[in-house]
Coordinates of C-alpha atoms in Angstrom, one line a residue:
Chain A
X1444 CA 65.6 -201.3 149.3
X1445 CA 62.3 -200.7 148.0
X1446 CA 60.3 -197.7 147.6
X1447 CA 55.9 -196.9 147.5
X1448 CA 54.4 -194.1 146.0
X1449 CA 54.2 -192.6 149.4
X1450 CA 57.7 -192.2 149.6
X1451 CA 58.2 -194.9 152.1
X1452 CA 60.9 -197.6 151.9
X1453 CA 61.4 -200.7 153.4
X1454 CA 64.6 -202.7 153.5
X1455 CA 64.7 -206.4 154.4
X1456 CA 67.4 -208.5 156.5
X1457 CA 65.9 -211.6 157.0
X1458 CA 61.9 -211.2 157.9
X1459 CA 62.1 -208.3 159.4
X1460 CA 61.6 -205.3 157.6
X1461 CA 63.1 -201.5 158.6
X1462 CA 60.7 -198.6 157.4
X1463 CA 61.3 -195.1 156.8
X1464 CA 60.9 -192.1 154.6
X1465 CA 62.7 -190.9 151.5
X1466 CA 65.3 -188.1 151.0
X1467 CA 63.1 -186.6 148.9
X1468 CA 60.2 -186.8 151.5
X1469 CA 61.8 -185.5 154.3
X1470 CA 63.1 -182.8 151.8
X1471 CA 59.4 -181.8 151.1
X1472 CA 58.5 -182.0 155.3
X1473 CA 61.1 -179.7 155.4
X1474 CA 62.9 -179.5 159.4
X1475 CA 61.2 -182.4 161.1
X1476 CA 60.5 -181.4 164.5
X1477 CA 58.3 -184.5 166.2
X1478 CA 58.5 -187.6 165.7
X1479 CA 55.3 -190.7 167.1
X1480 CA 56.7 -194.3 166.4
X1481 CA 55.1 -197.1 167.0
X1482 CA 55.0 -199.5 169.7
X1483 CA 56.6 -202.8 169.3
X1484 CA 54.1 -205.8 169.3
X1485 CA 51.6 -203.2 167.1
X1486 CA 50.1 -205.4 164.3
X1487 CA 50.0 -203.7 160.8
X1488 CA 48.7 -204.0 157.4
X1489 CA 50.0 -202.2 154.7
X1490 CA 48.4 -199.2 154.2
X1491 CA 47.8 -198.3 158.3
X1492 CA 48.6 -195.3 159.8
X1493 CA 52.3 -196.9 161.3
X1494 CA 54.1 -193.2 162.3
X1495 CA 53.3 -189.6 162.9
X1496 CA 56.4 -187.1 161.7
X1497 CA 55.8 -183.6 161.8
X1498 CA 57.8 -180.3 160.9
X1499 CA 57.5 -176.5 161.9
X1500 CA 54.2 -176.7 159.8
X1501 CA 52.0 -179.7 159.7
X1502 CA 51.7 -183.3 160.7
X1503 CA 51.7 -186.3 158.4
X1504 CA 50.9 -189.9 158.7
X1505 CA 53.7 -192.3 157.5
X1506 CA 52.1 -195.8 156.3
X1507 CA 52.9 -199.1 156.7
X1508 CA 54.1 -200.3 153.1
X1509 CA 53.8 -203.6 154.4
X1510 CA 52.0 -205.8 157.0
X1511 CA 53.4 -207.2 160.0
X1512 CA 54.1 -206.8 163.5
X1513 CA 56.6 -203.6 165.0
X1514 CA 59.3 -205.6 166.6
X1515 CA 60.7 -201.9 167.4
X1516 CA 59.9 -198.7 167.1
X1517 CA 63.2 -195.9 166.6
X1518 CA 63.2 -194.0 170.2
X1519 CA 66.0 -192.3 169.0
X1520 CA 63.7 -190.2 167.3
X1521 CA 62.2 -188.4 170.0
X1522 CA 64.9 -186.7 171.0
X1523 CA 66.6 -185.9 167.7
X1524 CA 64.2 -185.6 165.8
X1525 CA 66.1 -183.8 163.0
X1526 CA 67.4 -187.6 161.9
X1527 CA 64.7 -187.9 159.8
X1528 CA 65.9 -184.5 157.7
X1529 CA 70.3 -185.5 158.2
X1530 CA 69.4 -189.2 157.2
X1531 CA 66.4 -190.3 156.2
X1532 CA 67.1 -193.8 154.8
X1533 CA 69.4 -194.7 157.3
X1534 CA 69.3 -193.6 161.4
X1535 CA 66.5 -191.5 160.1
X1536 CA 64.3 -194.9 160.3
X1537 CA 61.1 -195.2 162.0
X1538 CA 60.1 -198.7 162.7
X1539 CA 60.9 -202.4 162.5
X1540 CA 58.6 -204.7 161.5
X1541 CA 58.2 -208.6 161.6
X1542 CA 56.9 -209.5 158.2
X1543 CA 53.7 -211.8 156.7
X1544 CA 54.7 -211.7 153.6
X1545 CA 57.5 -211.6 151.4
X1546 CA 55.8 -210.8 148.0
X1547 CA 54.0 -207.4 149.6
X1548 CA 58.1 -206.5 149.7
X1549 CA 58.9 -207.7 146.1
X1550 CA 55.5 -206.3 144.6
X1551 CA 57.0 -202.7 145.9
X1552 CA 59.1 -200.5 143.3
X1553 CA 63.0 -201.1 143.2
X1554 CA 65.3 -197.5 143.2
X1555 CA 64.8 -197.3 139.7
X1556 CA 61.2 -197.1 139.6
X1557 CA 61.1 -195.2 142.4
X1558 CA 63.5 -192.2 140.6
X1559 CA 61.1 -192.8 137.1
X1560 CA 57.9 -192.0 139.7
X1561 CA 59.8 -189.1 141.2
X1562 CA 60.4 -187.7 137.9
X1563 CA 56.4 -187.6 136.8
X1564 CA 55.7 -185.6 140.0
Chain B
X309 CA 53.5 -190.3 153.3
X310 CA 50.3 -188.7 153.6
X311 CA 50.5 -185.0 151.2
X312 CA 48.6 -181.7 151.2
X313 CA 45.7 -182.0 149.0
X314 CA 47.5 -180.4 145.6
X315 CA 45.8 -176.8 144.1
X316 CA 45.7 -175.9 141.1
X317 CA 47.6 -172.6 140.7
X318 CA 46.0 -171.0 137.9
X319 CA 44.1 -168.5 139.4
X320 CA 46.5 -167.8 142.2
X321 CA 48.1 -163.8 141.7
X322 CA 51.2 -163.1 142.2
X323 CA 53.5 -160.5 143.4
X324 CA 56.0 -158.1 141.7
X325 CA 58.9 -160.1 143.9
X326 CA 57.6 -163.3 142.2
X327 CA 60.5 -163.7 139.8
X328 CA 62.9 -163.0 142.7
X329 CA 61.4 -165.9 144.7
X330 CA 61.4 -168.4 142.3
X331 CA 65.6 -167.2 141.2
X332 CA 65.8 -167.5 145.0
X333 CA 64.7 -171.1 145.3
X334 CA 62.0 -170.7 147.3
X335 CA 58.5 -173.2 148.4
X336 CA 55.4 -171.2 146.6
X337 CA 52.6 -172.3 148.2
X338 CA 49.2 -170.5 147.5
X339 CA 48.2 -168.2 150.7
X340 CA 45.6 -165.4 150.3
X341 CA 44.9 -166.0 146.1
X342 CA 48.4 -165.6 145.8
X343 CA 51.1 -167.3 145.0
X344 CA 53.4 -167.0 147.7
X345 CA 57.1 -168.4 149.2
X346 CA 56.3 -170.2 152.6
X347 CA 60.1 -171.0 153.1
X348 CA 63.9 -170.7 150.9
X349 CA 66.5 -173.0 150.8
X350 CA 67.4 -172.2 154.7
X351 CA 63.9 -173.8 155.5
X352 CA 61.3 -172.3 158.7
X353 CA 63.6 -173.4 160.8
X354 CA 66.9 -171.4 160.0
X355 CA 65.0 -168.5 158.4
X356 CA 63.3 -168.2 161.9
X357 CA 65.6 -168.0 163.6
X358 CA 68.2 -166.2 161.4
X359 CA 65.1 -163.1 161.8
X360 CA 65.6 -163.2 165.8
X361 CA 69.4 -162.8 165.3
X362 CA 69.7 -160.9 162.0
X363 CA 67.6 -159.2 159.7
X364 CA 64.6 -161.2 157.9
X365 CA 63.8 -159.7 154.6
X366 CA 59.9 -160.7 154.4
X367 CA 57.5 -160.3 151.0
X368 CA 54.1 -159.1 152.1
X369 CA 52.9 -157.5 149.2
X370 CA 49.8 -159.7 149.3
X371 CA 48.1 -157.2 151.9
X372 CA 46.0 -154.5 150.8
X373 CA 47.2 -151.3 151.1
X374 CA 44.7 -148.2 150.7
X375 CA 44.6 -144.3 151.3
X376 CA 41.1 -143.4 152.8
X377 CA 40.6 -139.3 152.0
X378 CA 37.7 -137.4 152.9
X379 CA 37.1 -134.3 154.4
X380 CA 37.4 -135.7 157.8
X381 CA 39.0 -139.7 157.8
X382 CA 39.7 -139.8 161.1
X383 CA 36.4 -139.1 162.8
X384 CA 35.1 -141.6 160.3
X385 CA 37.1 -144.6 160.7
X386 CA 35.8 -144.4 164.0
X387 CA 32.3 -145.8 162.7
X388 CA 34.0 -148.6 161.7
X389 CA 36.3 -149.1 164.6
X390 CA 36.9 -148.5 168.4
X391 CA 40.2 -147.1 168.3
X392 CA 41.0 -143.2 169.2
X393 CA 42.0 -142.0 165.1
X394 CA 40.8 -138.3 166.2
X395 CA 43.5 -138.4 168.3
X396 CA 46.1 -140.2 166.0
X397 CA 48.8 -137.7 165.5
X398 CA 50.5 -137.2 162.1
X399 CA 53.2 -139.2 161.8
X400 CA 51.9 -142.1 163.7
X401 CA 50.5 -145.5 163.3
X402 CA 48.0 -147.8 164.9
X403 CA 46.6 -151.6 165.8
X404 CA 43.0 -151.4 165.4
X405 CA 40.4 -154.2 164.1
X406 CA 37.4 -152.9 162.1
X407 CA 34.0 -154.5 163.9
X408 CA 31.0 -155.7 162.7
X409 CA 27.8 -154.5 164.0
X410 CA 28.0 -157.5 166.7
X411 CA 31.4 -156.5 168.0
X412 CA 33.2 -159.2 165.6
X413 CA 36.3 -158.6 164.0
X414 CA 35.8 -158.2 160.4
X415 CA 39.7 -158.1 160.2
X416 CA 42.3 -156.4 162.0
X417 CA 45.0 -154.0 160.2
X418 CA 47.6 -151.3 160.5
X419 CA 46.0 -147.9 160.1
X420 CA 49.1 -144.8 160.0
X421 CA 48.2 -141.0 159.5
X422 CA 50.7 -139.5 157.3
X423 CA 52.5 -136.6 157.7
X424 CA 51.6 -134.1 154.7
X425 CA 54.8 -132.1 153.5
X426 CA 53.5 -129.2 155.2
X427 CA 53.9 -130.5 158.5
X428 CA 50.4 -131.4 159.1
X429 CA 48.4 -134.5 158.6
X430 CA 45.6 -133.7 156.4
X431 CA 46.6 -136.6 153.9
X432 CA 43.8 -138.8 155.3
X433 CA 44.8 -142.6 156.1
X434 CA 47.1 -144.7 155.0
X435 CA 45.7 -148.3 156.3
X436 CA 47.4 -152.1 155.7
X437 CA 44.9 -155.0 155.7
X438 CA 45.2 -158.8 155.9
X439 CA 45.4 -160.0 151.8
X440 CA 42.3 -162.6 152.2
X441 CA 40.2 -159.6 153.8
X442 CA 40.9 -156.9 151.8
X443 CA 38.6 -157.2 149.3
X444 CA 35.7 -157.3 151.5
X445 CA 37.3 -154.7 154.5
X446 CA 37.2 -152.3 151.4
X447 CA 33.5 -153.3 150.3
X448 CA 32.7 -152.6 154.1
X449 CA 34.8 -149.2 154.4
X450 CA 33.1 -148.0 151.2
X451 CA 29.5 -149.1 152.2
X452 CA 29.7 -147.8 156.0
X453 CA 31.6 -144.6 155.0
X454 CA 30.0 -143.6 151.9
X455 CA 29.9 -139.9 151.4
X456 CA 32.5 -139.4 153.9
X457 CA 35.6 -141.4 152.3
X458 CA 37.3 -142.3 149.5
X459 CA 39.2 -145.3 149.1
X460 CA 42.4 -144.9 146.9
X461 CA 43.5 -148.9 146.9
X462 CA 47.5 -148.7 146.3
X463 CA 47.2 -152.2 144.4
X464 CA 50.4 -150.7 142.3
X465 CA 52.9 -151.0 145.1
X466 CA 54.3 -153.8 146.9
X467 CA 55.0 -154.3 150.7
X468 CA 58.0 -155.7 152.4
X469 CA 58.7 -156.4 156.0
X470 CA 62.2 -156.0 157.4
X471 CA 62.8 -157.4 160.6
X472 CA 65.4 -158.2 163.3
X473 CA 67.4 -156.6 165.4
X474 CA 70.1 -155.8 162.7
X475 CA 67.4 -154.3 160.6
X476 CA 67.7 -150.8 161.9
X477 CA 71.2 -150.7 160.8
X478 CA 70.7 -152.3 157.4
X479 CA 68.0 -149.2 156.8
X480 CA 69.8 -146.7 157.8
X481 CA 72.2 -147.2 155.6
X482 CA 69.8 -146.6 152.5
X483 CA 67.2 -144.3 154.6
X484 CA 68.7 -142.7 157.1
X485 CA 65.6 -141.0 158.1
X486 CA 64.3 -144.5 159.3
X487 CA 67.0 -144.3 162.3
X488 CA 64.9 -141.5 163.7
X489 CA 62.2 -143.0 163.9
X490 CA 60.6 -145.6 167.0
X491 CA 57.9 -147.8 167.4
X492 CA 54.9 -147.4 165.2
X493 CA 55.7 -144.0 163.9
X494 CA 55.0 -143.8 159.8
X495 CA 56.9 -141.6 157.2
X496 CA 56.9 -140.9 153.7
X497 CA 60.1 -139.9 151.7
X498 CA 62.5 -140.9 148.9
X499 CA 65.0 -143.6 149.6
X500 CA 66.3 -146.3 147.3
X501 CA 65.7 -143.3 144.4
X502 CA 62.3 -144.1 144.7
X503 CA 59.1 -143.1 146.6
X504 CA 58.9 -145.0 150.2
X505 CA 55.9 -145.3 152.6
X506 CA 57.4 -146.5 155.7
X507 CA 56.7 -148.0 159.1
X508 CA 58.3 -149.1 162.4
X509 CA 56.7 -152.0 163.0
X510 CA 56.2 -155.7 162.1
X511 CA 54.2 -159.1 162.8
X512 CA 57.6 -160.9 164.5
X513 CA 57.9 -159.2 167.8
X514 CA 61.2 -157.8 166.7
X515 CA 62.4 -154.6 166.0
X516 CA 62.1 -153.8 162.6
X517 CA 60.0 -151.5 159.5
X518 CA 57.6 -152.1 157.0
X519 CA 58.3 -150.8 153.6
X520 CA 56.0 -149.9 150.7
X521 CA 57.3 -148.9 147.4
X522 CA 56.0 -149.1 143.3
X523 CA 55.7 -152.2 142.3
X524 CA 57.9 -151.6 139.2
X525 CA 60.8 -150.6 142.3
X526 CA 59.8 -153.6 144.5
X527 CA 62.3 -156.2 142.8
X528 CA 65.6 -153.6 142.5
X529 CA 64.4 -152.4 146.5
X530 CA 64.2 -156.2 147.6
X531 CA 67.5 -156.7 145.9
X532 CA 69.1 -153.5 147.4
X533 CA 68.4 -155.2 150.9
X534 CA 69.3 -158.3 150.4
X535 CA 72.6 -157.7 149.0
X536 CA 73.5 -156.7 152.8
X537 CA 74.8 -159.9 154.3
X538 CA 73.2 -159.5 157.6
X539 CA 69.7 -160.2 155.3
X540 CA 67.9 -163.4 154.0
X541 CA 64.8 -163.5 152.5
X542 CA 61.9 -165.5 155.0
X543 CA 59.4 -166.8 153.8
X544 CA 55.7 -167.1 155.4
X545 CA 56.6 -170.4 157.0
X546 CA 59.2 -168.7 159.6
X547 CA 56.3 -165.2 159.9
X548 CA 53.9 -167.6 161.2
X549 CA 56.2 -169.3 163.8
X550 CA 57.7 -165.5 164.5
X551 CA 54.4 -163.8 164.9
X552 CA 53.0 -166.9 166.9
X553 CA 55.7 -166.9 169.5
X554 CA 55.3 -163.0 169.6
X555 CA 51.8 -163.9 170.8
X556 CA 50.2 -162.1 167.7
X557 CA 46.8 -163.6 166.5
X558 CA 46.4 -164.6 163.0
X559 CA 42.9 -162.8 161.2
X560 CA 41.3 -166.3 160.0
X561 CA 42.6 -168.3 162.8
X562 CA 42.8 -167.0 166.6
X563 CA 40.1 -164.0 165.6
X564 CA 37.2 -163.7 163.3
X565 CA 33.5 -162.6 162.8
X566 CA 32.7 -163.8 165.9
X567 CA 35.3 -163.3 168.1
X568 CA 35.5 -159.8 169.9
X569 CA 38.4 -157.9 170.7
X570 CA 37.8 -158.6 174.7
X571 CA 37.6 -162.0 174.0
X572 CA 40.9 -161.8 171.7
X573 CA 42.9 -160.1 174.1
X574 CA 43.2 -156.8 172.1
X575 CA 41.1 -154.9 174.9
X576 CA 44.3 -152.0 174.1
X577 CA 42.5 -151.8 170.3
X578 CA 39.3 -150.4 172.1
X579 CA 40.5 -146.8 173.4
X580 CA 39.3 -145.2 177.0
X581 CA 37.5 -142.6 174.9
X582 CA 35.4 -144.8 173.0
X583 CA 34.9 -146.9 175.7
X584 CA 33.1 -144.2 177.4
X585 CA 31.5 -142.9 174.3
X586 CA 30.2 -146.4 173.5
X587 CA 29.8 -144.8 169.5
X588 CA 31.4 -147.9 167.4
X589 CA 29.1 -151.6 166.5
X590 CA 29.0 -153.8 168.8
X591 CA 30.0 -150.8 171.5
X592 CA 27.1 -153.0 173.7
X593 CA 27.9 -156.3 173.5
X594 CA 32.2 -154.7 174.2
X595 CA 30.8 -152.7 177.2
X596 CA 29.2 -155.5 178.5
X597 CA 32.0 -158.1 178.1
X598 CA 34.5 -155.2 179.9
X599 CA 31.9 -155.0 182.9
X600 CA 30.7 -158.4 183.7
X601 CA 34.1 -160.4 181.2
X602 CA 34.1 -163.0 178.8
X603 CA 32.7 -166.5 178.5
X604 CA 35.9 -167.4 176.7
X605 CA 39.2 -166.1 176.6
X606 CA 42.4 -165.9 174.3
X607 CA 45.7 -167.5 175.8
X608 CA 49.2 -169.1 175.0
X609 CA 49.3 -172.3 176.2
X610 CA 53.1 -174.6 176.3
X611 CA 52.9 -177.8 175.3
X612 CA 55.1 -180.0 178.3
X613 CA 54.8 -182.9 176.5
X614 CA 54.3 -185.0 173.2
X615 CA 53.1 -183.4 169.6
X616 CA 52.7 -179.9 169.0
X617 CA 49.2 -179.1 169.2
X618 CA 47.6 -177.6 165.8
X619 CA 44.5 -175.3 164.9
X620 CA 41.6 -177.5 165.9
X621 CA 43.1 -179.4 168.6
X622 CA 40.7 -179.4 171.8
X623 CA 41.8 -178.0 174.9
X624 CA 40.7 -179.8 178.2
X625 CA 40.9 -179.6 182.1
X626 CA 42.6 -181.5 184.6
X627 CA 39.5 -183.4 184.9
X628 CA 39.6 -184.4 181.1
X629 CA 36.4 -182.0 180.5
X630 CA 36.5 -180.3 176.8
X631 CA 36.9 -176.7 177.8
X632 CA 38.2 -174.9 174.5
X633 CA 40.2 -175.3 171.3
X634 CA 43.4 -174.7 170.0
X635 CA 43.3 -171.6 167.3
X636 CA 46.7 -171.8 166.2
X637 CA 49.6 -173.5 167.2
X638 CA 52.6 -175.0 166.1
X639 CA 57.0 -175.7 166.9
X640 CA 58.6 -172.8 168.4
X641 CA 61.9 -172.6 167.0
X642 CA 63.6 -169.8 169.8
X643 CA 62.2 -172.4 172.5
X644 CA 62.5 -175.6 171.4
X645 CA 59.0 -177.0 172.4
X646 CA 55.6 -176.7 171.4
X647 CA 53.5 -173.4 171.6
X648 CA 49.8 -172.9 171.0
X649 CA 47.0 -170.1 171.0
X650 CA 43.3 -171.0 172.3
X651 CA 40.3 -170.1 173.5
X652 CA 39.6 -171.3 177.5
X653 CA 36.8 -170.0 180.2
X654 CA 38.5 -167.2 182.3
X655 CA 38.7 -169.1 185.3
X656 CA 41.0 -171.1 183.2
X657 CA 42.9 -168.5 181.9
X658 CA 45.2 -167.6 184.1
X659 CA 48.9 -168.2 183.9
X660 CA 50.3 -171.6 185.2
X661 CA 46.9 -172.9 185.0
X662 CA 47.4 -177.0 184.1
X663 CA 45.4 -178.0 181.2
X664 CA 45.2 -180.7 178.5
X665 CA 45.5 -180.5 174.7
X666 CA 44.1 -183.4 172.9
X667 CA 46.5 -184.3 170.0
X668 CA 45.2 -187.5 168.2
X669 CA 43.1 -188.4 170.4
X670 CA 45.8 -188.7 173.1
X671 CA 45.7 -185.9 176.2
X672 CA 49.1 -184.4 176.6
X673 CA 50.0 -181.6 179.2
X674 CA 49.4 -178.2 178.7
X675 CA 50.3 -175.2 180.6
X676 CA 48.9 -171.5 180.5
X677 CA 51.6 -169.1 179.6
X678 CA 52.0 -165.2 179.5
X679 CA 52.3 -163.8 176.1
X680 CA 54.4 -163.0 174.2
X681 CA 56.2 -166.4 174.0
X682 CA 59.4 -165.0 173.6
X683 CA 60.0 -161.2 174.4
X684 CA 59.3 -158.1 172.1
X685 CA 62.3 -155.8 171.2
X686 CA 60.3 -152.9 169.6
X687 CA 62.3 -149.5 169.8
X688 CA 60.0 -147.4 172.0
X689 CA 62.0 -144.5 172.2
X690 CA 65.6 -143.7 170.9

C-alpha cells in the first residue's frame, strides 16, 4: 500500500489500482455521511478531483493519486456511508482504477513514510 | 484529501472552560475570535443525537453577555428593536433582533428582564448576543441609546447551555428553583454555591436552560454537570446540526444586514404594538413588506436526493430557473437525510413546493418543508 500527502492510498493487484482514504483522514472528516464515487470508464490523472466524501460538516474532494481509468466505483458507499469512518483502508474504498503507469505507484510514500509525514503535521 | 485552509491560532480568545475541553479531548476550531470545541470524542454525530435523548452540556461562553441600566431600559431598547420590552414582565425573556435603520438585522439575541429581590423588575436588561456581533451590537446600543443606557458588559462570566429532555431533571437536582420555571422565563439566584443567571431556553429546539455563572465558577459548575451520567459535553459541530433541524437561523448565515425579519420568518419578533406604532428603523420598509409581502422568503427545504446542500448552493425551479440560495444547510442526524435553509420567491414558498438544489453543478430534488425540521419540546407550562 502506498500513501500521498493527501492522505490517499492506493493498493495494487495487478494493474489495477484500489483508492481510498486513510484512518487518519477519515478520523479528521469525522462521521462520514455522503459519499460521490466515480463512474467507471472515467479517465483520471493524478491529481483530479476522483471522489466527493462528506461528513455532518463539510464536503471534501478526494484525489486521484494516480492516473488511469475507474474500472469501478464503490456503490456500496451510498448507502453506508459510515464505511469510510469503520474501515477506511479496506471496504471503506472508493474507487478502482486501471493504471498508466507503474512508477506514479512506486514514486508514492510506503507506510513508513507516510507515519514520518503524519508525525510533522 | 482536500483540508480547511489552516489558521493561525494566536489571536484566537478563549474561554474559562478551555482547559476542560482540551482534558476532554475535544476538536478546537476557531469560531467567533475564539477558540472553540466543534465536536469530543463522541463526534457531531453521537453528541447530536445524545442532546435529543439526554442532556447536552454546551460551552457558549463566546456570546456577549451585558446588563443595559438606565432610568427607563425598556422603552429604550425599543429604539433599537421592534419587540414589545415595555411590556416584558419581570421574570421573563425574549427573541428579538436589533435593526438597522433599513429594517436589517444587525444581529439577533436573547434579551430577559430580571426580577429585582424586591419583587419588581427595575434591574434593567439582561441581554445575550451572538459572540462575532457583540462587539459591534454594543457600539450600536451605546451610540443609539446614549444618555438613556448604560451598558455593564458581563465579560467576567461564562455561559453554558444545557439541553435535552433529561436536562430539567439534571438541574433540579443542583437548582431546584429551575424546575419551576417554563419556557423563556429568567431568574437569578445562588446554586452550585455560586451566583447563577438563568434561563429556560436554548438554540436546539429542546427543552432545556441557559446558565451564566463567574468565570472563575464556570470550570467546577461545568464539572458539577457533567459528573451526572445522563450529560456529555457537545461541541458546536452537533449546536449547528440541533439548531438547524429546530429551524433556527444562524446570525451570519440565514439573516444579516440586509435581510429583514419578514423576510427571515421572525415576523413574531415584530410585536402587534409596534407594528401599529411603526416607532423602530426600518418600521417602513417592515410595514410595507407585512402589507403588500416579501420578494424573497426564508424556508426549510429536504433534500430527496444526492449531497447535502451547503451555504451557497443555488436553489432552482422545476423549470431549472435560479430562483434563490441555500443559507445554511447541512446532514440531519434525527432524520437521516439532508436538510437545508434558503431564500425562495413566496410563490415558491409554500410547503410541498418541488424545487431544485444545485450541488456541484448537478440539480438534485428539493422539497419545501414546514419548520421546524424535527419538533420543539419547550416546557410551556408545568
Amino acid at each position: 500500500m502506498r500513501f500521498t500527502k493527501d492522505h490517499e492510498w492506493v493498493s495494487l493487484d495487478g494493474d489495477v489500482a484500489t483508492i481510498g482514504i486513510t484512518a487518519y483522514a477519515a478520523d479528521q472528516l469525522g462521521d462520514v455521511v455522503f459519499v460521490e464515487t466515480p463512474e467507471a470508464g472515467k479517465a483520471v490523472k493524478a491529481g483530479d478531483g476522483l471522489a466527493v466524501v462528506e461528513s455532518v460538516k463539510a464536503a471534501s474532494d478526494v484525489y486521484a493519486p494516480i492516473s488511469g481509468e475507474v474500472v469501478e466505483g464503490n456503490a456500496a458507499l451510498g448507502d453506508a456511508p459510515e464505511t469510510v469512518n469503520d474501515q477506511p483502508e479496506k471496504a471503506g474504498w472508493f474507487a478502482k482504477i486501471k493504471i498508466a503507469d507503474k512508477a506514479e505507484y512506486e514514486a508514492l510514500m510506503d507506510r513508513a513514510a507516510y507515519e514520518d509525514f503524519l508525525g510533522t503535521l | 484529501m482536500s483540508r480547511s485552509p489552516s489558521v493561525s491560532d494566536e489571536t484566537l480568545k478563549t474561554t474559562p472552560l478551555n482547559a476542560a475541553h482540551i482534558a476532554a479531548g475535544a476538536r478546537m476550531v476557531p469560531f467567533a475570535g475564539y477558540s472553540m470545541p466543534v465536536q469530543y470524542r463522541d463526534g457531531v454525530l453521537k453528541e447530536h443525537l445524545w442532546t435529543r435523548e439526554n442532556a447536552g452540556l454546551f460551552d457558549v461562553s463566546h456570546m456577549g453577555q451585558a446588563r443595559l441600566r438606565g432610568v427607563s431600559p425598556l422603552s429604550a431598547f425599543e429604539e433599537v428593536t421592534p419587540g414589545d420590552f415595555i411590556g416584558l414582565k419581570p421574570g421573563k425573556q425574549r427573541y428579538s433582533v436589533l435593526l438597522n435603520k433599513t429594517g436589517g438585522i444587525i444581529d439577533d439575541l436573547m434579551a430577559a428582564r430580571p426580577i429585582s429581590p424586591d419583587g419588581g423588575g427595575d434591574d434593567g436588561l439582561f441581554v445575550v448576543v451572538n459572540g462575532a456581533c457583540k462587539d459591534n451590537d454594543f457600539k450600536v446600543i451605546d451610540s443609539e441609546l446614549a444618555g438613556q443606557v448604560r451598558i455593564d458588559r458581563l465579560d467576567d462570566r461564562a455561559l453554558m447551555a444545557l439541553q435535552g429532555p433529561k436536562a430539567a431533571e439534571v438541574l433540579a437536582a443542583h437548582a431546584p428553583q429551575a424546575a419551576k420555571m417554563v419556557f423563556m422565563d429568567s431568574a437569578s439566584f445562588e446554586a452550585f454555591g455560586t451566583d447563577v443567571i438563568v434561563s429556560r431556553s436554548g438554540y436546539t429546539g429542546e427543552d432545556g436552560y441557559e446558565i451564566s455563572v463567574p468565570a472563575a465558577e464556570a470550570e467546577r459548575v461545568w464539572n458539577l454537570l457533567l459528573a451526572d451520567e445522563r450529560v456529555r459535553p457537545i461541541g458546536l459541530g452537533a449546536r449547528d446540526s440541533l439548531r438547524l433541524e429546530a429551524g433556527l437561523p444562524l446570525y451570519g448565515h440565514d439573516v444579516d444586514e440586509t435581510v429583514s425579519p419578514i423576510e427571515a420568518d421572525l415576523g413574531f419578533a415584530v410585536s402587534k404594538k409596534r407594528r401599529d406604532a411603526r416607532d423602530f428603523p426600518g418600521a417602513s420598509r417592515i410595514a410595507r413588506e407585512l402589507a403588500e409581502g416579501v420578494s424573497r422568503k426564508r424556508v426549510g427545504l429536504t433534500v430527496l436526493e444526492g449531497a447535502p446542500a451547503r451555504e451557497g448552493a443555488e436553489i432552482a425551479d422545476e423549470a431549472g430557473n435560479v430562483v434563490g440560495v441555500v443559507t445554511s444547510g447541512g446532514f440531519s442526524p434525527s432524520l437521516g437525510k439532508p436538510i437545508a435553509m434558503g431564500f425562495v420567491p413566496p410563490a415558491l414558498a409554500a410547503a410541498g413546493t418541488k424545487l431544485k438544489v444545485i450541488v456541484r453543478g448537478k440539480p438534485q430534488a428539493a422539497e419545501v418543508t414546514a419548520m421546524p425540521f424535527v419538533p420543539h419540546r419547550y416546557i410551556r407550562k408545568l
